[in-house]
mmCIF file of C-alpha atoms in Angstrom:
data_model
loop_
_atom_site.group_PDB
_atom_site.id
_atom_site.type_symbol
_atom_site.label_atom_id
_atom_site.label_comp_id
_atom_site.label_asym_id
_atom_site.label_seq_id
_atom_site.Cartn_x
_atom_site.Cartn_y
_atom_site.Cartn_z
ATOM 1 C CA MET Z 111 13.631 51.465 10.390
ATOM 2 C CA SER Z 112 11.812 54.339 8.682
ATOM 3 C CA ARG Z 113 8.132 55.000 9.229
ATOM 4 C CA ILE Z 114 7.456 54.255 5.541
ATOM 5 C CA ASN Z 115 9.112 50.815 5.725
ATOM 6 C CA LEU Z 116 7.260 50.047 8.945
ATOM 7 C CA ALA Z 117 3.953 50.999 7.322
ATOM 8 C CA VAL Z 118 4.709 48.756 4.347
ATOM 9 C CA LEU Z 119 5.431 45.814 6.661
ATOM 10 C CA VAL Z 120 2.182 46.402 8.563
ATOM 11 C CA VAL Z 121 0.166 46.442 5.324
ATOM 12 C CA LEU Z 122 1.854 43.260 4.077
ATOM 13 C CA GLY Z 123 1.135 41.580 7.400
ATOM 14 C CA LEU Z 124 -2.536 42.510 7.203
ATOM 15 C CA LEU Z 125 -2.737 41.185 3.649
ATOM 16 C CA LEU Z 126 -1.232 37.856 4.721
ATOM 17 C CA VAL Z 127 -3.691 37.547 7.618
ATOM 18 C CA THR Z 128 -6.611 38.386 5.324
ATOM 19 C CA ALA Z 129 -5.473 35.829 2.755
ATOM 20 C CA LYS Z 130 -5.143 33.168 5.457
ATOM 21 C CA GLN Z 131 -8.626 33.947 6.796
ATOM 22 C CA SER Z 132 -10.045 33.871 3.271
ATOM 23 C CA THR Z 133 -8.502 30.442 2.662
ATOM 24 C CA GLN Z 134 -9.861 29.147 5.959
ATOM 25 C CA MET Z 135 -13.326 30.472 5.135
ATOM 26 C CA SER Z 136 -13.279 28.824 1.723
ATOM 27 C CA LEU Z 137 -12.376 25.497 3.300
ATOM 28 C CA LYS Z 138 -15.178 25.807 5.837
ATOM 29 C CA ASN Z 139 -17.616 26.979 3.177
ATOM 30 C CA PRO Z 140 -16.695 25.305 -0.130
ATOM 31 C CA THR Z 141 -19.426 27.191 -1.951
ATOM 32 C CA SER Z 142 -17.653 30.515 -1.435
ATOM 33 C CA TYR Z 143 -15.201 29.951 -4.288
ATOM 34 C CA ILE Z 144 -17.824 28.512 -6.579
ATOM 35 C CA GLU Z 145 -20.694 30.931 -6.232
ATOM 36 C CA THR Z 146 -20.076 34.004 -4.072
ATOM 37 C CA SER Z 147 -16.623 35.394 -4.827
ATOM 38 C CA ASN Z 148 -17.437 38.698 -6.543
ATOM 39 C CA CYS Z 149 -19.914 36.967 -8.831
ATOM 40 C CA LYS Z 150 -17.154 34.770 -10.208
ATOM 41 C CA VAL Z 151 -19.839 32.514 -11.655
ATOM 42 C CA ALA Z 152 -21.912 35.069 -13.526
ATOM 43 C CA PHE Z 153 -24.855 32.833 -14.354
ATOM 44 C CA LEU Z 154 -27.413 30.588 -12.736
ATOM 45 C CA ARG Z 155 -26.792 26.874 -13.033
ATOM 46 C CA LEU Z 156 -29.375 24.198 -13.648
ATOM 47 C CA GLY Z 157 -29.633 21.678 -10.821
ATOM 48 C CA LEU Z 158 -29.490 18.084 -12.049
ATOM 49 C CA VAL Z 159 -30.705 15.602 -9.438
ATOM 50 C CA LEU Z 160 -30.262 11.822 -9.599
ATOM 51 C CA THR Z 161 -30.512 9.076 -7.012
ATOM 52 C CA SER Z 162 -28.425 6.018 -7.877
ATOM 53 C CA ASP Z 163 -25.031 4.775 -9.029
ATOM 54 C CA ASN Z 164 -26.703 3.561 -12.227
ATOM 55 C CA ASN Z 165 -27.991 7.074 -12.928
ATOM 56 C CA GLU Z 166 -24.551 8.574 -12.369
ATOM 57 C CA LYS Z 167 -22.909 5.915 -14.541
ATOM 58 C CA ALA Z 168 -25.228 6.858 -17.404
ATOM 59 C CA LEU Z 169 -24.214 10.501 -17.025
ATOM 60 C CA ARG Z 170 -20.493 9.713 -16.849
ATOM 61 C CA ASP Z 171 -20.579 7.194 -19.708
ATOM 62 C CA SER Z 172 -22.113 9.779 -22.027
ATOM 63 C CA GLY Z 173 -18.939 11.873 -21.980
ATOM 64 C CA LEU Z 174 -21.099 15.009 -22.055
ATOM 65 C CA PHE Z 175 -20.319 16.209 -18.528
ATOM 66 C CA GLU Z 176 -17.171 18.315 -18.164
ATOM 67 C CA PRO Z 177 -16.140 19.187 -14.583
ATOM 68 C CA ASP Z 178 -15.154 22.753 -13.788
ATOM 69 C CA SER Z 179 -11.376 23.069 -14.140
ATOM 70 C CA GLU Z 180 -10.924 25.163 -10.981
ATOM 71 C CA ASN Z 181 -13.698 24.006 -8.648
ATOM 72 C CA PRO Z 182 -15.065 20.646 -9.832
ATOM 73 C CA HIS Z 183 -17.084 19.903 -6.705
ATOM 74 C CA ALA Z 184 -18.115 20.911 -3.197
ATOM 75 C CA ASP Z 185 -18.668 18.433 -0.353
ATOM 76 C CA ILE Z 186 -21.528 19.297 1.992
ATOM 77 C CA ALA Z 187 -23.214 17.100 4.610
ATOM 78 C CA GLY Z 188 -21.796 13.893 3.205
ATOM 79 C CA ARG Z 189 -22.785 14.570 -0.401
ATOM 80 C CA ARG Z 190 -20.707 15.736 -3.328
ATOM 81 C CA PHE Z 191 -22.129 18.525 -5.469
ATOM 82 C CA HIS Z 192 -20.464 18.389 -8.882
ATOM 83 C CA VAL Z 193 -19.859 21.621 -10.815
ATOM 84 C CA GLY Z 194 -19.400 21.759 -14.568
ATOM 85 C CA THR Z 195 -21.157 21.776 -17.907
ATOM 86 C CA LEU Z 196 -23.376 19.244 -19.614
ATOM 87 C CA ASN Z 197 -22.893 19.570 -23.347
ATOM 88 C CA LYS Z 198 -21.744 23.177 -22.633
ATOM 89 C CA THR Z 199 -24.746 24.057 -20.443
ATOM 90 C CA PRO Z 200 -23.704 25.105 -16.886
ATOM 91 C CA ILE Z 201 -25.073 22.637 -14.343
ATOM 92 C CA MET Z 202 -24.502 21.351 -10.854
ATOM 93 C CA TYR Z 203 -25.457 17.766 -10.159
ATOM 94 C CA VAL Z 204 -25.886 15.740 -6.989
ATOM 95 C CA LYS Z 205 -26.499 12.056 -6.346
ATOM 96 C CA THR Z 206 -28.995 12.082 -3.495
ATOM 97 C CA GLY Z 207 -29.266 8.439 -2.506
ATOM 98 C CA THR Z 208 -32.591 6.633 -2.303
ATOM 99 C CA HIS Z 209 -35.687 7.289 -0.166
ATOM 100 C CA SER Z 210 -37.653 10.491 0.150
ATOM 101 C CA VAL Z 211 -35.858 12.064 3.120
ATOM 102 C CA ASN Z 212 -32.439 11.733 1.448
ATOM 103 C CA VAL Z 213 -33.745 13.197 -1.789
ATOM 104 C CA ALA Z 214 -35.445 16.145 -0.081
ATOM 105 C CA THR Z 215 -32.358 16.891 2.043
ATOM 106 C CA ALA Z 216 -30.031 16.927 -0.963
ATOM 107 C CA VAL Z 217 -32.334 19.098 -3.091
ATOM 108 C CA GLN Z 218 -32.814 21.576 -0.240
ATOM 109 C CA THR Z 219 -29.045 21.819 0.256
ATOM 110 C CA LEU Z 220 -28.544 22.351 -3.465
ATOM 111 C CA LEU Z 221 -31.053 25.201 -3.526
ATOM 112 C CA LEU Z 222 -29.811 26.875 -0.334
ATOM 113 C CA LYS Z 223 -26.084 26.753 -1.044
ATOM 114 C CA PHE Z 224 -25.899 27.480 -4.767
ATOM 115 C CA HIS Z 225 -27.381 29.751 -7.426
ATOM 116 C CA ILE Z 226 -29.799 27.334 -9.113
ATOM 117 C CA SER Z 227 -32.449 28.402 -11.619
ATOM 118 C CA GLY Z 228 -34.442 25.157 -11.614
ATOM 119 C CA ILE Z 229 -34.331 21.425 -10.890
ATOM 120 C CA ILE Z 230 -34.201 18.619 -13.453
ATOM 121 C CA PHE Z 231 -34.653 15.167 -11.954
ATOM 122 C CA PHE Z 232 -33.917 11.947 -13.791
ATOM 123 C CA GLY Z 233 -34.135 8.499 -12.256
ATOM 124 C CA SER Z 234 -35.676 5.054 -12.424
ATOM 125 C CA SER Z 235 -39.243 3.960 -11.766
ATOM 126 C CA GLY Z 236 -41.485 0.934 -11.990
ATOM 127 C CA SER Z 237 -44.392 0.743 -14.409
ATOM 128 C CA LEU Z 238 -47.800 0.066 -12.880
ATOM 129 C CA ASP Z 239 -49.432 -0.614 -16.240
ATOM 130 C CA LYS Z 240 -47.563 -2.589 -18.891
ATOM 131 C CA ASP Z 241 -50.055 -1.447 -21.523
ATOM 132 C CA ILE Z 242 -48.780 2.119 -21.087
ATOM 133 C CA LEU Z 243 -45.136 1.820 -20.017
ATOM 134 C CA MET Z 244 -42.583 -0.950 -20.480
ATOM 135 C CA PRO Z 245 -38.932 -1.243 -19.382
ATOM 136 C CA GLY Z 246 -36.764 1.194 -21.326
ATOM 137 C CA ASP Z 247 -39.560 3.731 -21.808
ATOM 138 C CA VAL Z 248 -39.324 7.223 -20.310
ATOM 139 C CA ALA Z 249 -42.242 8.757 -18.414
ATOM 140 C CA VAL Z 250 -42.598 12.535 -18.215
ATOM 141 C CA PRO Z 251 -45.310 12.929 -15.568
ATOM 142 C CA LYS Z 252 -47.567 15.935 -15.283
ATOM 143 C CA ALA Z 253 -48.109 15.441 -11.541
ATOM 144 C CA VAL Z 254 -46.639 13.393 -8.690
ATOM 145 C CA ALA Z 255 -47.892 12.444 -5.222
ATOM 146 C CA PHE Z 256 -46.741 10.828 -1.985
ATOM 147 C CA THR Z 257 -48.879 7.689 -1.842
ATOM 148 C CA GLY Z 258 -47.077 6.096 1.097
ATOM 149 C CA VAL Z 259 -48.494 8.465 3.729
ATOM 150 C CA TRP Z 260 -51.388 6.629 5.398
ATOM 151 C CA GLU Z 261 -53.784 6.922 8.292
ATOM 152 C CA TRP Z 262 -54.160 3.292 9.307
ATOM 153 C CA LYS Z 263 -57.707 2.878 10.594
ATOM 154 C CA LYS Z 264 -58.821 0.783 13.541
ATOM 155 C CA PHE Z 265 -60.238 -2.625 12.734
ATOM 156 C CA ARG Z 266 -63.933 -2.238 11.843
ATOM 157 C CA SER Z 267 -63.687 1.556 12.007
ATOM 158 C CA GLU Z 268 -66.839 3.308 10.801
ATOM 159 C CA SER Z 269 -64.800 5.499 8.450
ATOM 160 C CA LYS Z 270 -62.959 3.302 5.990
ATOM 161 C CA GLY Z 271 -59.919 4.169 3.923
ATOM 162 C CA LYS Z 272 -59.464 3.574 0.204
ATOM 163 C CA LEU Z 273 -57.056 0.701 0.813
ATOM 164 C CA VAL Z 274 -59.214 -2.161 2.132
ATOM 165 C CA PHE Z 275 -56.947 -5.064 3.028
ATOM 166 C CA GLY Z 276 -59.797 -7.548 3.042
ATOM 167 C CA ASP Z 277 -60.234 -6.936 -0.686
ATOM 168 C CA PHE Z 278 -56.890 -8.662 -1.179
ATOM 169 C CA ASN Z 279 -57.572 -11.804 0.868
ATOM 170 C CA TYR Z 280 -56.818 -14.989 -1.055
ATOM 171 C CA PRO Z 281 -58.558 -17.029 -2.356
ATOM 172 C CA GLU Z 282 -61.656 -15.023 -1.350
ATOM 173 C CA ASN Z 283 -62.221 -11.446 -0.221
ATOM 174 C CA GLY Z 284 -63.422 -10.872 3.317
ATOM 175 C CA GLU Z 285 -62.573 -9.224 6.612
ATOM 176 C CA ASN Z 286 -58.938 -8.661 7.511
ATOM 177 C CA LEU Z 287 -57.505 -7.625 10.872
ATOM 178 C CA LEU Z 288 -55.385 -5.017 9.086
ATOM 179 C CA GLY Z 289 -58.618 -3.151 8.343
ATOM 180 C CA THR Z 290 -58.233 -0.187 6.002
ATOM 181 C CA ALA Z 291 -55.839 2.683 5.346
ATOM 182 C CA GLU Z 292 -56.577 6.171 4.078
ATOM 183 C CA HIS Z 293 -53.983 7.979 1.983
ATOM 184 C CA GLN Z 294 -53.136 11.351 3.490
ATOM 185 C CA LYS Z 295 -52.416 14.755 2.041
ATOM 186 C CA ILE Z 296 -49.127 16.438 2.915
ATOM 187 C CA GLN Z 297 -48.312 19.997 3.928
ATOM 188 C CA LEU Z 298 -46.746 22.304 1.366
ATOM 189 C CA PHE Z 299 -44.825 25.217 2.897
ATOM 190 C CA THR Z 300 -44.073 28.297 0.807
ATOM 191 C CA THR Z 301 -42.703 31.739 1.645
ATOM 192 C CA GLY Z 302 -45.294 34.237 2.852
ATOM 193 C CA GLU Z 303 -48.193 31.772 2.849
ATOM 194 C CA GLU Z 304 -49.883 29.492 5.323
ATOM 195 C CA PRO Z 305 -49.076 25.781 4.828
ATOM 196 C CA LYS Z 306 -51.469 24.091 2.410
ATOM 197 C CA GLU Z 307 -52.584 20.476 2.425
ATOM 198 C CA VAL Z 308 -52.087 18.957 -1.009
ATOM 199 C CA PHE Z 309 -52.085 15.538 -2.599
ATOM 200 C CA TRP Z 310 -51.028 15.994 -6.217
ATOM 201 C CA LEU Z 311 -47.941 18.106 -6.847
ATOM 202 C CA PRO Z 312 -48.020 19.565 -10.376
ATOM 203 C CA ILE Z 313 -44.887 19.681 -12.515
ATOM 204 C CA SER Z 314 -43.989 23.260 -13.536
ATOM 205 C CA SER Z 315 -46.221 23.853 -16.540
ATOM 206 C CA SER Z 316 -43.700 25.856 -18.593
ATOM 207 C CA TRP Z 317 -41.044 23.157 -18.348
ATOM 208 C CA TYR Z 318 -43.519 20.322 -18.841
ATOM 209 C CA GLU Z 319 -44.803 21.931 -22.030
ATOM 210 C CA ALA Z 320 -41.241 22.579 -23.217
ATOM 211 C CA ALA Z 321 -40.391 18.924 -22.581
ATOM 212 C CA THR Z 322 -43.360 17.686 -24.612
ATOM 213 C CA GLU Z 323 -42.164 19.791 -27.535
ATOM 214 C CA GLU Z 324 -38.445 19.016 -27.284
ATOM 215 C CA LEU Z 325 -38.710 15.273 -26.663
ATOM 216 C CA LYS Z 326 -41.503 14.235 -28.999
ATOM 217 C CA ASP Z 327 -39.038 12.817 -31.552
ATOM 218 C CA LEU Z 328 -36.315 11.690 -29.130
ATOM 219 C CA GLU Z 329 -34.624 8.432 -30.135
ATOM 220 C CA LEU Z 330 -33.918 6.285 -27.085
ATOM 221 C CA LYS Z 331 -31.308 3.605 -26.446
ATOM 222 C CA LYS Z 332 -32.454 0.039 -27.154
ATOM 223 C CA CYS Z 333 -29.407 -2.133 -26.373
ATOM 224 C CA HIS Z 334 -26.512 -2.237 -23.916
ATOM 225 C CA SER Z 335 -23.681 -4.782 -23.674
ATOM 226 C CA GLY Z 336 -25.574 -7.465 -25.552
ATOM 227 C CA THR Z 337 -28.887 -6.849 -23.760
ATOM 228 C CA CYS Z 338 -31.689 -5.441 -25.912
ATOM 229 C CA LEU Z 339 -35.246 -4.367 -25.224
ATOM 230 C CA PRO Z 340 -37.957 -6.494 -26.871
ATOM 231 C CA GLY Z 341 -39.524 -3.429 -28.473
ATOM 232 C CA THR Z 342 -38.720 0.162 -29.382
ATOM 233 C CA PRO Z 343 -38.646 2.401 -26.289
ATOM 234 C CA LYS Z 344 -40.741 5.564 -26.272
ATOM 235 C CA VAL Z 345 -41.348 8.748 -24.291
ATOM 236 C CA VAL Z 346 -44.778 8.926 -22.627
ATOM 237 C CA PHE Z 347 -46.152 12.314 -21.552
ATOM 238 C CA GLY Z 348 -48.887 13.333 -19.127
ATOM 239 C CA SER Z 349 -48.770 10.429 -16.684
ATOM 240 C CA LYS Z 350 -49.196 10.591 -12.912
ATOM 241 C CA ALA Z 351 -46.436 9.295 -10.653
ATOM 242 C CA SER Z 352 -46.689 7.618 -7.253
ATOM 243 C CA THR Z 353 -43.872 8.117 -4.725
ATOM 244 C CA SER Z 354 -43.352 6.163 -1.498
ATOM 245 C CA ASP Z 355 -40.537 4.664 0.535
ATOM 246 C CA PHE Z 356 -41.351 1.110 -0.447
ATOM 247 C CA TYR Z 357 -40.446 -0.669 -3.651
ATOM 248 C CA VAL Z 358 -43.657 -1.742 -5.391
ATOM 249 C CA LYS Z 359 -43.232 -5.226 -6.858
ATOM 250 C CA ASN Z 360 -46.709 -6.435 -5.919
ATOM 251 C CA LYS Z 361 -49.116 -6.399 -8.869
ATOM 252 C CA ALA Z 362 -52.244 -6.182 -6.711
ATOM 253 C CA TYR Z 363 -51.019 -3.013 -5.017
ATOM 254 C CA GLY Z 364 -49.866 -1.637 -8.365
ATOM 255 C CA ASP Z 365 -53.361 -2.234 -9.749
ATOM 256 C CA PHE Z 366 -54.790 -0.449 -6.697
ATOM 257 C CA LEU Z 367 -52.651 2.642 -7.419
ATOM 258 C CA VAL Z 368 -53.816 2.612 -11.035
ATOM 259 C CA GLU Z 369 -57.491 2.220 -10.107
ATOM 260 C CA LYS Z 370 -57.652 4.702 -7.222
ATOM 261 C CA PHE Z 371 -55.170 7.358 -8.367
ATOM 262 C CA ASN Z 372 -54.679 6.748 -12.091
ATOM 263 C CA ALA Z 373 -50.932 6.479 -11.419
ATOM 264 C CA SER Z 374 -48.695 4.974 -14.099
ATOM 265 C CA THR Z 375 -45.343 4.736 -12.282
ATOM 266 C CA ALA Z 376 -43.967 4.183 -8.787
ATOM 267 C CA ASP Z 377 -40.659 5.452 -7.405
ATOM 268 C CA SER Z 378 -39.108 6.762 -4.180
ATOM 269 C CA ALA Z 379 -37.918 10.212 -5.238
ATOM 270 C CA SER Z 380 -40.070 12.257 -7.631
ATOM 271 C CA ALA Z 381 -42.514 13.695 -5.086
ATOM 272 C CA SER Z 382 -39.620 14.743 -2.826
ATOM 273 C CA VAL Z 383 -38.079 16.673 -5.713
ATOM 274 C CA ALA Z 384 -41.454 18.246 -6.455
ATOM 275 C CA LEU Z 385 -42.279 19.219 -2.869
ATOM 276 C CA THR Z 386 -38.855 20.746 -2.187
ATOM 277 C CA SER Z 387 -38.835 22.651 -5.480
ATOM 278 C CA LEU Z 388 -42.330 24.027 -4.905
ATOM 279 C CA SER Z 389 -41.468 25.088 -1.342
ATOM 280 C CA ASN Z 390 -38.481 27.014 -2.694
ATOM 281 C CA GLU Z 391 -40.512 28.416 -5.606
ATOM 282 C CA LYS Z 392 -38.227 26.809 -8.196
ATOM 283 C CA ILE Z 393 -39.370 25.385 -11.499
ATOM 284 C CA PHE Z 394 -38.738 21.671 -11.997
ATOM 285 C CA VAL Z 395 -39.358 18.714 -14.275
ATOM 286 C CA VAL Z 396 -39.167 14.923 -13.845
ATOM 287 C CA PHE Z 397 -37.890 12.222 -16.219
ATOM 288 C CA GLN Z 398 -38.402 8.598 -15.156
ATOM 289 C CA GLY Z 399 -36.728 5.687 -16.913
ATOM 290 C CA VAL Z 400 -38.872 2.574 -16.499
ATOM 291 C CA SER Z 401 -36.756 -0.323 -15.205
ATOM 292 C CA ASN Z 402 -39.427 -2.919 -14.351
ATOM 293 C CA VAL Z 403 -43.163 -3.653 -14.220
ATOM 294 C CA ALA Z 404 -44.972 -4.286 -10.922
ATOM 295 C CA GLY Z 405 -45.723 -7.998 -10.723
ATOM 296 C CA GLY Z 406 -43.459 -8.810 -13.655
ATOM 297 C CA LYS Z 407 -40.085 -10.493 -13.814
ATOM 298 C CA SER Z 408 -37.162 -8.655 -12.260
ATOM 299 C CA SER Z 409 -35.139 -6.780 -14.858
ATOM 300 C CA ASN Z 410 -31.480 -7.640 -15.332
ATOM 301 C CA SER Z 411 -28.692 -5.103 -14.907
ATOM 302 C CA GLY Z 412 -28.621 -4.334 -18.630
ATOM 303 C CA ILE Z 413 -32.294 -3.339 -18.712
ATOM 304 C CA LYS Z 414 -31.894 -1.220 -15.576
ATOM 305 C CA TYR Z 415 -28.949 0.590 -17.138
ATOM 306 C CA ILE Z 416 -30.897 1.241 -20.353
ATOM 307 C CA ALA Z 417 -33.718 2.722 -18.250
ATOM 308 C CA SER Z 418 -31.272 5.078 -16.515
ATOM 309 C CA TYR Z 419 -29.556 6.016 -19.765
ATOM 310 C CA ASN Z 420 -32.823 6.785 -21.545
ATOM 311 C CA ALA Z 421 -33.965 9.010 -18.680
ATOM 312 C CA PHE Z 422 -30.587 10.756 -18.899
ATOM 313 C CA LEU Z 423 -30.998 11.232 -22.674
ATOM 314 C CA ALA Z 424 -34.359 12.900 -22.086
ATOM 315 C CA ALA Z 425 -32.944 15.136 -19.349
ATOM 316 C CA THR Z 426 -29.955 16.112 -21.506
ATOM 317 C CA LYS Z 427 -31.983 17.076 -24.552
ATOM 318 C CA PHE Z 428 -34.290 19.110 -22.344
ATOM 319 C CA ILE Z 429 -31.375 20.844 -20.586
ATOM 320 C CA ASN Z 430 -29.762 21.792 -23.882
ATOM 321 C CA SER Z 431 -32.977 23.515 -24.957
ATOM 322 C CA ILE Z 432 -33.035 25.906 -21.973
ATOM 323 C CA PRO Z 433 -31.369 29.345 -22.221
ATOM 324 C CA THR Z 434 -28.798 29.966 -19.467
ATOM 325 C CA PRO Z 435 -30.124 32.656 -17.071
ATOM 326 C CA ARG Z 436 -27.641 35.340 -15.999
ATOM 327 C CA LEU Z 437 -27.064 36.764 -12.541
ATOM 328 C CA ALA Z 438 -28.065 40.384 -12.027
ATOM 329 C CA CYS Z 439 -24.577 41.283 -10.788
ATOM 330 C CA GLU Z 440 -22.830 40.359 -14.033
#
């Protein structure tokens, strides 16, 4: 065999080994094909975050999401990150699951593994004040907070918390062995700064202001499969949102959140989205579809779906108004 033929065989062998290694790497790291292969995706995607099957059904039913033809998804840590376009806008969406730790974990993974310009969250919430928000309405809060982080005081402690359990004794107020609880601030970590203790987490002002402009005339869905809302749903701007890992159905506690914190909605996700986005210095916005009222009758499946769909409509119109940022390497 000539030296030239031998050299050709060696080169071909090296190419085959390299190709095999590349394939193995892509299987171990599914994001490599999607985001890092010679800037194959030459733009930043918007991150769309949702929590429930109902939210995802609203997205899928719309027919506006088109999966990427080559790499429609990546599976990481038990979650599927879907790649595609929403009404021609490049996005990546993930269904996080409920509760704050699941939401924060999924959003952090999304931001670490992919090129994301900002986070749009849409989901369901409960209204704490029926005079402001009713089922089917969409809340666009200006700030969110974790209101389920408490310091539970000793019985008859000299320093009392805002939540005084004796105030809720029935039929008369009085002492209660549960004492009082004080709502706590949380730590916000950001690059290059010392952790800060914060309570309210502000929505990114540029996106909040853009949302108020884009959605002021948005027409929302009123009926689904024979179920209709009693009134015309609306978008409400500038509210405050309460997040915790318990589902607030109790009217007395809902009234407490309104009185002490001026909160209008309660959910289990929004503050996690906010905290994770702020820690990663990413802009974000929140759209909450109201599915029930604290202390009111439980909503049926049709009302809950309308709430999810209306939040999705708000998120979609907002997304379509945002220019697609480009990567520097394009």
